[in-house]
Short mmCIF file of C-alpha atoms and ligand atoms in Angstrom, two decimals:
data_model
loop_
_atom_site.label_atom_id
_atom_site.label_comp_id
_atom_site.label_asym_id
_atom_site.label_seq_id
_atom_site.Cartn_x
_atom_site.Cartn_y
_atom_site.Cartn_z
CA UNK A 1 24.62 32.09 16.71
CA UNK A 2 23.94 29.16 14.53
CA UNK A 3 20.46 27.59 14.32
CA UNK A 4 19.92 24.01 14.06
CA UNK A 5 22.09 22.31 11.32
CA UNK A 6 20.68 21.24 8.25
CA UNK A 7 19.53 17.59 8.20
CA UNK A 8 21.60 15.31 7.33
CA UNK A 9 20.60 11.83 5.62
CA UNK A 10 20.99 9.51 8.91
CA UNK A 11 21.56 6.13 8.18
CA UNK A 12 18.91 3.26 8.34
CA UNK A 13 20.25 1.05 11.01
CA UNK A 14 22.96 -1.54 9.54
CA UNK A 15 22.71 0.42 6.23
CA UNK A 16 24.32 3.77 7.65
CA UNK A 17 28.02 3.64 7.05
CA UNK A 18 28.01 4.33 3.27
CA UNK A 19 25.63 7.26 3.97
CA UNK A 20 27.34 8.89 6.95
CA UNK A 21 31.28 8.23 5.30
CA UNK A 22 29.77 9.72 1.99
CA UNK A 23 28.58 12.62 4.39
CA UNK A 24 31.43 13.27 6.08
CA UNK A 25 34.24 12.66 3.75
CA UNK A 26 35.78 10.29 6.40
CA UNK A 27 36.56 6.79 5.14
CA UNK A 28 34.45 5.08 8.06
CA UNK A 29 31.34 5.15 10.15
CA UNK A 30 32.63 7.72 12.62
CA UNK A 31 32.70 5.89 15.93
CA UNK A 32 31.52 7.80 19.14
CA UNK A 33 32.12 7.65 23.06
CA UNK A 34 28.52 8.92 25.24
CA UNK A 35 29.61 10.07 28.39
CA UNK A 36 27.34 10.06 31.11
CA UNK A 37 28.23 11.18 35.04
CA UNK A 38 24.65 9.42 36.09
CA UNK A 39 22.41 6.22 35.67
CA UNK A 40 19.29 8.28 36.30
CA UNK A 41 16.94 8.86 33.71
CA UNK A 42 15.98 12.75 33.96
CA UNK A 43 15.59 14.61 30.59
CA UNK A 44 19.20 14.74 29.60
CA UNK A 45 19.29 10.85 30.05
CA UNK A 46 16.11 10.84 28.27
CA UNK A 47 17.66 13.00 25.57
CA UNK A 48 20.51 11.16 25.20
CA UNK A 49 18.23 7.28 24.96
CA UNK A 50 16.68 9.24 21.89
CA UNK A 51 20.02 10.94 20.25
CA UNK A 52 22.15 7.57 20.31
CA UNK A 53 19.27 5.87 18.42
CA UNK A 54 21.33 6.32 14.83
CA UNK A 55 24.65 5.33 16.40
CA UNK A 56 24.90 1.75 16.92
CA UNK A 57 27.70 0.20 17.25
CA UNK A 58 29.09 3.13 19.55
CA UNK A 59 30.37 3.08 23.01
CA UNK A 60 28.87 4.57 26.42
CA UNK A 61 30.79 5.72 29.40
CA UNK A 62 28.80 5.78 32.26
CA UNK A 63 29.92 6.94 35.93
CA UNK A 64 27.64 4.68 37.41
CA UNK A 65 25.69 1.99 36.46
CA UNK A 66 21.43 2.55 36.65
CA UNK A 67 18.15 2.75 34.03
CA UNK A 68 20.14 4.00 31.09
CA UNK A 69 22.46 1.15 31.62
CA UNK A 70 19.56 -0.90 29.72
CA UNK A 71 18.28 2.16 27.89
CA UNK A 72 21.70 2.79 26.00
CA UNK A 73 22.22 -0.91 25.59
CA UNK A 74 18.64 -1.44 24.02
CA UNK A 75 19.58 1.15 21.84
CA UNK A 76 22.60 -1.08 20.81
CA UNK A 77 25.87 0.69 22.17
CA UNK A 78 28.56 -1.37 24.29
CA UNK A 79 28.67 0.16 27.75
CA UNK A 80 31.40 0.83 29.98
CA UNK A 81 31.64 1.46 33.83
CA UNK A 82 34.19 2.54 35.53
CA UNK A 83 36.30 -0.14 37.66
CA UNK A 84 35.33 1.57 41.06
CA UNK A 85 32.27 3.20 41.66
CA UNK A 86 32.30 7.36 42.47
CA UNK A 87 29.97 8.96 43.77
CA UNK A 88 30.58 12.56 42.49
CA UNK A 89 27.01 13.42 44.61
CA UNK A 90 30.03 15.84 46.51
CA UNK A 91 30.35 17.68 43.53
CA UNK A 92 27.40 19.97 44.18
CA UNK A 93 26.03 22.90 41.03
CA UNK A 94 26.94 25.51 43.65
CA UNK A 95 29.89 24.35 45.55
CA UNK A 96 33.37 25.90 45.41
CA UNK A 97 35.67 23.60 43.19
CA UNK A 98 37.48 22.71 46.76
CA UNK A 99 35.01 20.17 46.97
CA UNK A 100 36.95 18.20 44.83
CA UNK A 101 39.73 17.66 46.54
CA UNK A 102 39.24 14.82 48.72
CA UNK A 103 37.96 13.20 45.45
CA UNK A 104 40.56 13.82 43.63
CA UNK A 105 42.42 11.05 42.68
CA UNK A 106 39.20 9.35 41.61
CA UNK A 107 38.33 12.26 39.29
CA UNK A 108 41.97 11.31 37.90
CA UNK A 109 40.95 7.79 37.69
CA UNK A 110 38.27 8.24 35.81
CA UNK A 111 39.86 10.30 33.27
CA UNK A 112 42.16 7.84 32.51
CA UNK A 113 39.54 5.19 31.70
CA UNK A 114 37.72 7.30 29.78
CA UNK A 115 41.05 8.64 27.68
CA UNK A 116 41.46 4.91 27.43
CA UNK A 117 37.73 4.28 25.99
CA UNK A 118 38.42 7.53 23.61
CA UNK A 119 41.17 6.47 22.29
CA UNK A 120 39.02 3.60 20.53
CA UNK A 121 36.47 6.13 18.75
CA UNK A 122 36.55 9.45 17.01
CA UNK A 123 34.78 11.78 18.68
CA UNK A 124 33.87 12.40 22.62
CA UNK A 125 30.39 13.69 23.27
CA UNK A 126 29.55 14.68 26.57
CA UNK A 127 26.04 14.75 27.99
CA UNK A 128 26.51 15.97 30.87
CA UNK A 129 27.94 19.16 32.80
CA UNK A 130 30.15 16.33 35.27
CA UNK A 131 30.20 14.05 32.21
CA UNK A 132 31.91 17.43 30.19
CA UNK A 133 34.66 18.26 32.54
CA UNK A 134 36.11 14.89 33.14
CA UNK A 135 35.80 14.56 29.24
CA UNK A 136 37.61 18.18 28.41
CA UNK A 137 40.65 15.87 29.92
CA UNK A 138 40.26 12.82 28.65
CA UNK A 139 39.61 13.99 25.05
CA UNK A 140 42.62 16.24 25.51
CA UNK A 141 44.88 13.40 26.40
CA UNK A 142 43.92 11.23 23.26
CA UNK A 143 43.32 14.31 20.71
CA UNK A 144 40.00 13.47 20.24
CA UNK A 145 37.19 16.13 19.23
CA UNK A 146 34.54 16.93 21.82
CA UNK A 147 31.36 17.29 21.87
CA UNK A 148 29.47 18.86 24.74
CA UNK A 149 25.84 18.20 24.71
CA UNK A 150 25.15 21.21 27.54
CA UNK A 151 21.49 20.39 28.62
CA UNK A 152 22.05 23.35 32.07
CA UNK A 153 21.21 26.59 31.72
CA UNK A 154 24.55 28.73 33.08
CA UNK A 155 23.23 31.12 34.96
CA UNK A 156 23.73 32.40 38.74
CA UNK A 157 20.20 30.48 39.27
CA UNK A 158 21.79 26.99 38.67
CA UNK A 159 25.47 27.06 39.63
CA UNK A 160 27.73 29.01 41.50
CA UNK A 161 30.26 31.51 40.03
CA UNK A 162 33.19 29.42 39.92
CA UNK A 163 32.05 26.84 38.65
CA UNK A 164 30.47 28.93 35.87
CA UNK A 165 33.83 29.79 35.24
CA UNK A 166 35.03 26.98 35.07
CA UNK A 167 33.12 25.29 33.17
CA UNK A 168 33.23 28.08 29.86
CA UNK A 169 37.34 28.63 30.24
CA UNK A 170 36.94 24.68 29.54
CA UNK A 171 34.54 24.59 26.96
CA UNK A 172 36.59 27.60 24.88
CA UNK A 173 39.38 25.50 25.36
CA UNK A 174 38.62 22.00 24.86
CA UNK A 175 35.08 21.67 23.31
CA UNK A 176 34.62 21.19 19.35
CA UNK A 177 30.98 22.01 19.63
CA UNK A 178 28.87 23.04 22.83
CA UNK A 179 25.07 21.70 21.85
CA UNK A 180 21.99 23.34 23.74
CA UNK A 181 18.59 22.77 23.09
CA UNK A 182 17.33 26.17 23.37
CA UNK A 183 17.86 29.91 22.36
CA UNK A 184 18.19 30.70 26.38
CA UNK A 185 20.56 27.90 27.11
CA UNK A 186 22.90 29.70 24.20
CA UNK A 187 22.24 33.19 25.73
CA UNK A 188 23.46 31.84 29.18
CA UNK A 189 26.52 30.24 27.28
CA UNK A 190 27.76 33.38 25.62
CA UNK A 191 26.87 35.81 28.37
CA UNK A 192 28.89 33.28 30.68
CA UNK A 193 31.83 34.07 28.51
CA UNK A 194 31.56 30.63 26.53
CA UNK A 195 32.63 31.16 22.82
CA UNK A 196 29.46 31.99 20.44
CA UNK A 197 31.08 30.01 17.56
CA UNK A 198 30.85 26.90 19.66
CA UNK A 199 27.53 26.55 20.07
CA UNK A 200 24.66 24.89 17.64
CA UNK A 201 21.01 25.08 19.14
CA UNK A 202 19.29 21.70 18.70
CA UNK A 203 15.85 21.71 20.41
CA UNK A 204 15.29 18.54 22.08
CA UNK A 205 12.75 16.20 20.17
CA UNK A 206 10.19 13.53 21.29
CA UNK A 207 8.00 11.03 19.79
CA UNK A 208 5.42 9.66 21.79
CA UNK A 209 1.58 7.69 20.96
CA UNK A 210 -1.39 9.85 21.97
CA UNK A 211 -3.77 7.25 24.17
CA UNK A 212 -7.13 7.38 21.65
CA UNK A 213 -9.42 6.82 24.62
CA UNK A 214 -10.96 9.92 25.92
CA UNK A 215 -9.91 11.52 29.62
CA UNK A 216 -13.13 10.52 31.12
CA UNK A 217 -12.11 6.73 30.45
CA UNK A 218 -8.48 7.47 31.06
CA UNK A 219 -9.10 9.16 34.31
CA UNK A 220 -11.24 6.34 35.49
CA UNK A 221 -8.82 4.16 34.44
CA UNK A 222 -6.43 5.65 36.55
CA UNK A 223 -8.28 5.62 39.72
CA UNK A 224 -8.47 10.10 39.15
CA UNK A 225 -11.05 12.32 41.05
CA UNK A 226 -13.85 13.42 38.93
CA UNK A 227 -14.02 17.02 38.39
CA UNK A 228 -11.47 19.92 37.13
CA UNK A 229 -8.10 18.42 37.44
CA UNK A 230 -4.19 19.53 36.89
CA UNK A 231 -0.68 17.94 37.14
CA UNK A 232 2.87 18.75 37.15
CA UNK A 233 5.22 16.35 35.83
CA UNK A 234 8.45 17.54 36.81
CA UNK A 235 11.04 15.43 38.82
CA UNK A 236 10.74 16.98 42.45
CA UNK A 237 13.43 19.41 42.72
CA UNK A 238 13.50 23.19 44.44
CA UNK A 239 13.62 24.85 41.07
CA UNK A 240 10.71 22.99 39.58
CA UNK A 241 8.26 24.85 41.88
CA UNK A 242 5.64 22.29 42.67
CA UNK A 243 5.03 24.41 46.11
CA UNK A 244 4.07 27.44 43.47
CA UNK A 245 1.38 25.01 42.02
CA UNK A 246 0.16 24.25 46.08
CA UNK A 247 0.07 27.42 47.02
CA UNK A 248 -2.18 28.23 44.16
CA UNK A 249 -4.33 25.17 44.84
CA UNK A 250 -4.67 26.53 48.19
CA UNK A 251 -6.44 29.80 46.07
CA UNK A 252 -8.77 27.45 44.22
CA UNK A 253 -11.27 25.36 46.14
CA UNK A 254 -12.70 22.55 44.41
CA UNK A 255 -9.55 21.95 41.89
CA UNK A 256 -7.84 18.39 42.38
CA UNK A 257 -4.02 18.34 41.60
CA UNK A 258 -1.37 14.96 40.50
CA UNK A 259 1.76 15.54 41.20
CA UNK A 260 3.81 13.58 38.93
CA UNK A 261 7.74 12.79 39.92
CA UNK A 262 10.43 11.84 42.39
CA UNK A 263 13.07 13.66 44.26
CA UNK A 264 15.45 11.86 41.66
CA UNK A 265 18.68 13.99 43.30
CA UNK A 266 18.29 13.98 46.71
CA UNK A 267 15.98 16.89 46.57
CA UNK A 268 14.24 14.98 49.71
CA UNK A 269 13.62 17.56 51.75
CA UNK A 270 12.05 19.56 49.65
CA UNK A 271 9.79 16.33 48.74
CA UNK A 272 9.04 16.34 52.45
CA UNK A 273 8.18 20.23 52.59
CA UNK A 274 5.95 20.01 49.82
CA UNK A 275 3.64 17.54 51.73
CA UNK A 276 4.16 19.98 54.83
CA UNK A 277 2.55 22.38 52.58
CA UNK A 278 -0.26 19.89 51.86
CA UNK A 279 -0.94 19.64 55.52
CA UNK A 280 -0.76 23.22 56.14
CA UNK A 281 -2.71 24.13 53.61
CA UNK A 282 -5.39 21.25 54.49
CA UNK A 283 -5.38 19.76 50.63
CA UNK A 284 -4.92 16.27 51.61
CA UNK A 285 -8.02 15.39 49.69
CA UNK A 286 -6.95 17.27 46.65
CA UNK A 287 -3.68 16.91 45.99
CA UNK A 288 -2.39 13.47 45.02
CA UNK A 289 1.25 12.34 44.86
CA UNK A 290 1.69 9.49 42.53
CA UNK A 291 5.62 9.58 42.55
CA UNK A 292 7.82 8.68 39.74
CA UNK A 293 5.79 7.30 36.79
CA UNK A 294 6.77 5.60 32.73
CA UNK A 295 2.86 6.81 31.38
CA UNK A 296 3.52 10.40 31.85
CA UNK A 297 2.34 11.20 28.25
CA UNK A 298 -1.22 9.20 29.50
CA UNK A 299 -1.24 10.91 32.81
CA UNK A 300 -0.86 14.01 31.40
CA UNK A 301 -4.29 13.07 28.77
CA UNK A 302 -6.45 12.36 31.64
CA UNK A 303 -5.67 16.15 33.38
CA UNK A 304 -7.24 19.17 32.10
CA UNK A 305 -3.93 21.36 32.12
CA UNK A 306 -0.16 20.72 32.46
CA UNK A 307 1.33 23.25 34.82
CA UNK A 308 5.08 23.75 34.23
CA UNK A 309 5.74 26.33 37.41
CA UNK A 310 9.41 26.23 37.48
CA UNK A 311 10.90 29.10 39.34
CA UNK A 312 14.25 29.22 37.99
CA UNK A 313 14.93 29.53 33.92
CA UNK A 314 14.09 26.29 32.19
CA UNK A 315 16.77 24.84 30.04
CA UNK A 316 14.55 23.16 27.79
CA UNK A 317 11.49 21.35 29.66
CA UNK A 318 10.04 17.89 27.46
CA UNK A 319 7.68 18.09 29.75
CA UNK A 320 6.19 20.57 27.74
CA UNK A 321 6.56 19.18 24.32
CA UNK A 322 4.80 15.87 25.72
CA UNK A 323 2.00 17.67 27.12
CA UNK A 324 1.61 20.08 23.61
CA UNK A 325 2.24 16.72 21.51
CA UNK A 326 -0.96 15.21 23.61
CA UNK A 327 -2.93 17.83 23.09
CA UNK A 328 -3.63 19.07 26.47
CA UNK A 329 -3.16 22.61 27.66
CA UNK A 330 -0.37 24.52 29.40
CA UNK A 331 0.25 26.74 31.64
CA UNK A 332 4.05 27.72 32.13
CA UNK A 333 6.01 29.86 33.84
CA UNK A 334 7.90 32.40 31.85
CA UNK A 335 11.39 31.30 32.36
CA UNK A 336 14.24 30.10 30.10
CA UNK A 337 13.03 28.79 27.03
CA UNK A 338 9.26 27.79 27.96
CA UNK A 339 8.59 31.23 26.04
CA UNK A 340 10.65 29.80 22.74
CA UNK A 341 8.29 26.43 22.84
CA UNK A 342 4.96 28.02 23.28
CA UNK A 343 5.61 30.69 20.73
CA UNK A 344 5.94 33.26 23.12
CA UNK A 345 2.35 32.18 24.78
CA UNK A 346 0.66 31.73 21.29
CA UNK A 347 0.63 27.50 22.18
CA UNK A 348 0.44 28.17 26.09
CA UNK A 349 -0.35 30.55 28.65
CA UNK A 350 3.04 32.18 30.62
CA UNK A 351 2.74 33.16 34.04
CA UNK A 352 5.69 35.01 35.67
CA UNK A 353 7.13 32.38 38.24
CA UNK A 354 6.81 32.55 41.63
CA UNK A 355 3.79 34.20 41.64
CA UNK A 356 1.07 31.54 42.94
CA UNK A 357 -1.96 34.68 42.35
CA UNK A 358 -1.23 34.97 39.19
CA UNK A 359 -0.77 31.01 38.24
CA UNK A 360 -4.30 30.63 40.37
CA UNK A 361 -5.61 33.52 37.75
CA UNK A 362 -4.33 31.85 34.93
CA UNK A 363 -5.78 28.40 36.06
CA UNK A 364 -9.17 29.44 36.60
CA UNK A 365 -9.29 31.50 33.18
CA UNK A 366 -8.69 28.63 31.64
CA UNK A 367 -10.77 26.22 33.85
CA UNK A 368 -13.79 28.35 33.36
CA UNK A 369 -13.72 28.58 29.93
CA UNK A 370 -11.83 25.35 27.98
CA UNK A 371 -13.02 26.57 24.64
CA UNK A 372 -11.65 29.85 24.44
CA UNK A 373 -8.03 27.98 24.88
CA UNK A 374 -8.94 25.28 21.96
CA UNK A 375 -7.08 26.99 19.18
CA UNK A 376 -4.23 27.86 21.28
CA UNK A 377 -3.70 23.93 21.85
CA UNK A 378 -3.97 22.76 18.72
CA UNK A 379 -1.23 25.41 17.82
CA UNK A 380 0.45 23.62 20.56
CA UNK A 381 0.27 19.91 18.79
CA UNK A 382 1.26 21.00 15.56
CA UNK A 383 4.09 22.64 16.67
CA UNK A 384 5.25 20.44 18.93
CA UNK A 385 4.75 17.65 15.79
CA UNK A 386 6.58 20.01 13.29
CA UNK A 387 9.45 21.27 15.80
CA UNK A 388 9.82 18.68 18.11
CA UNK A 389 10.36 15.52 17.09
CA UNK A 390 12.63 12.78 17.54
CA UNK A 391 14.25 12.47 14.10
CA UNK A 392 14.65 15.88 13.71
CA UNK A 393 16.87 16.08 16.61
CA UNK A 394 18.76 13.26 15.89
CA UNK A 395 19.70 14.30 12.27
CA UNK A 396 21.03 17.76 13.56
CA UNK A 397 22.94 15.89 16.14
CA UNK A 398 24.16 13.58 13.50
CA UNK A 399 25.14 16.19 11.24
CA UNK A 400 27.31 18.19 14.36
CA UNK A 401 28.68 14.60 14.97
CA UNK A 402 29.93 14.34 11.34
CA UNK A 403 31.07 17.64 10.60
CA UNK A 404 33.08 17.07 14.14
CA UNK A 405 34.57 13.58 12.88
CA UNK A 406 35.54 15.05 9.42
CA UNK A 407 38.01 17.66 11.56
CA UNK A 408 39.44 15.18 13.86
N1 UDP B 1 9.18 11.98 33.71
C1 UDP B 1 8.93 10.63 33.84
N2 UDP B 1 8.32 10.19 34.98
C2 UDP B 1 7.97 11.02 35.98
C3 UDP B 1 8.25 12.40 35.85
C4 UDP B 1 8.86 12.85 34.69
O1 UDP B 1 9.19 9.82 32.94
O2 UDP B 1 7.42 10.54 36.96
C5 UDP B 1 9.82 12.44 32.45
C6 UDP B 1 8.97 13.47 31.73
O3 UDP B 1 7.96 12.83 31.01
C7 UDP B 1 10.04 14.14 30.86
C8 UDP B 1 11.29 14.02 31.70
O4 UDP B 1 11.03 13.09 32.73
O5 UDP B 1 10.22 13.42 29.64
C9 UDP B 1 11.70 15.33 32.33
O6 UDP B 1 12.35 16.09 31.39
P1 UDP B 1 12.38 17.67 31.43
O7 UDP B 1 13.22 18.08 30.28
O8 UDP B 1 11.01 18.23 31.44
O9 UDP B 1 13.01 18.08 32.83
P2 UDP B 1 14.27 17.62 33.68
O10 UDP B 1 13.74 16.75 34.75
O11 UDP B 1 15.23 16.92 32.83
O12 UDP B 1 14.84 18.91 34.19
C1 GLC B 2 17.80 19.15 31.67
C2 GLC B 2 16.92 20.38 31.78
C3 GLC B 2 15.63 20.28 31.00
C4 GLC B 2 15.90 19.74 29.62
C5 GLC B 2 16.64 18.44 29.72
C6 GLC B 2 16.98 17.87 28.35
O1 GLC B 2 17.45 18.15 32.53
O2 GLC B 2 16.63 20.67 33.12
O3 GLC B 2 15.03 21.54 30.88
O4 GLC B 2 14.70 19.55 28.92
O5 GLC B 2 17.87 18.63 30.38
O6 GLC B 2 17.72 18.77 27.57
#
């Protein structure tokens, strides 16, 4: 399996078309076509604002219009909707590919306008798992090279069999390059029956500015309860496993908790069990839901740990990188690739998930004695500076881009 690329020299913006056609041995700036399938800004949107930052000039397809509408335009690429809106919400991880059918003339449809928006560029890259299979087509159609930026992990945990199916006989067929942004992600991939040649690991990268005030004045700041003090930051979603983190709350009198995020899917019901599990666990008082936030990186200064309890394996997580890049410690659970960006626990505690005992253990250990963890976090901030930044990722997705363009 092949690492990350080696960097490439990305272009200064308006200076970058000598450097990337010298590059790529392709007479011009190679042009590319985002695809999106949503407007919402969850990590892969968030991945994608960051990854496009070099390519001005290029062209987004979005399903439907929403924040990284503005996001992608800021970053200077002409955006394109489709005539009719879709909703593809139908279109479920774990339905059976029936689903489909009563949509499927749209799903034609939209093919066709984004064949017709390939057809102007050189290479297709796909954020998106939705975003991917329309794509396969459309690329297909105009004999474009695709690029699948594959942010999922593809395992039984996260989609059902046939569309794991699916989705690899595609990829092996249509897909220049599948990019995932961890060592687990690939390992899904492969073991799914994708093609190991596709693939190119490119950990996701972040840069964000560390608040210089200290928590105390943060926290008071923010209107936070004096007093030890933890947060998730995780979109709420089943899989994330913010009812882990209140079940161990429940073992820990005297601990306050944020919980950081919105049910940005529908997840609403399990939004409106997790505040069942507030009631039944009488933590009103401690446990403070402060929804969907844009200061998670100063949110997450003012806490004493970052809890990352997902239950299913993580695809990547920023969450994180941001809360290693502040300098504030983790606790994770051991799932996916949280193990690859803590260094196997050297920059982080891992808990199994599920297990609320042990992430109560693990809480209080650290709680009880911050000093003990002090090397392991600044591990944490120097790796996450070293590894994770934003301009490392985007010159190994520039260099996959230009390789890709140079074989079209
Ligand atoms: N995030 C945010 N506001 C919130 C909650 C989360 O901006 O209220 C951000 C968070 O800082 C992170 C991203 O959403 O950058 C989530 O990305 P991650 O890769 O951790 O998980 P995903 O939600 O994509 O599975
Ligand atoms: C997905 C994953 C998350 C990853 C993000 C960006 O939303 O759930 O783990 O960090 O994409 O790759």
């Amino acid at each position: 399996m092949t690492d990350v690329l080696p960097a490439a020299t990305l272009p200064e913006r308006g200076s970058g078309d000598r450097v990337l056609a010298a590059r790529s041995g392709i007479a011009a700036r190679p042009s590319v076509l985002f695809v999106s399938h949503t407007g919402t800004m969850s990590g892969a949107e968030l991945v994608l604002r960051d990854a496009v930052q070099p390519w001005t000039g290029s062209t987004a397809f979005l399903f439907e219009d929403g924040a990284l509408t503005d996001a992608l335009r800021g970053q200077g690429l002409e955006i394109r909707l489709p005539r009719r809106r879709t909703s593809l919400a139908a279109l479920r991880r774990d339905a059976s590919p029936l689903s489909a059918l009563p949509v499927l003339g749209r799903l034609g449809a939209l093919v066709l306008e984004i064949a017709r928006a390939a057809r102007a560029c050189d290479v297709v890259y796909a954020n998106s798992q939705k975003a991917f299979l329309l794509s396969a087509f459309a690329a297909r159609c105009v004999g474009r090279p695709l690029v699948w930026h594959l942010h999922d992990i593809l395992d039984s945990a996260h989609f059902g069999r046939a569309q794991r199916i699916a989705q690899v006989c595609l990829a092996n067929l249509c897909a220049t390059r599948v990019i995932v942004p961890s060592e687990a992600a690939a390992r899904a991939f492969v073991q799914g029956g994708g093609r190991r040649s596709l693939i190119r690991i490119v950990p996701n990268g972040l840069d964000l500015d560390r608040d210089p005030r200290p928590a105390a004045a943060l926290r008071a700041e923010l209107g936070l309860p004096a007093g030890p003090l933890v947060g998730v930051f995780s979109r709420i979603a089943p899989w994330k496993g913010q009812d882990v983190l209140i079940e161990a709350l429940a073992r820990l009198p005297g601990l306050h908790c944020i919980v950081v995020g919105a049910p940005l899917f529908g997840e609403d019901a399990y939004a409106a069990h997790l505040r069942d599990l507030v009631a039944k666990y009488r933590l009103s008082d401690r446990i403070t839901f402060l929804g969907q936030r844009d200061d998670v990186p100063r949110l997450m200064q003012a806490v004493d740990v970052v809890v990352h309890p997902s239950v299913d394996p993580e695809p990547f997580g920023r969450t994180l990188v941001e809360a290693m890049r502040v300098g504030v410690p983790v606790v994770a659970t051991d799932a996916g690739a949280s193990a690859e960006i803590l260094d196997g626990g050297a920059a982080g505690t891992l808990v199994p998930p599920r297990r609320p005992d042990r992430l109560a253990a693990a809480l209080s250990e650290l709680l009880d004695n911050p000093d003990a963890f002090a090397p392991r976090t600044d591990l944490a901030r120097e790796r996450a500076l070293s590894r994770y930044g934003a301009d490392r990722m985007q010159r190994a997705l520039a260099d996959i881009i230009l390789q890709v363009a140079g074989r079209a």
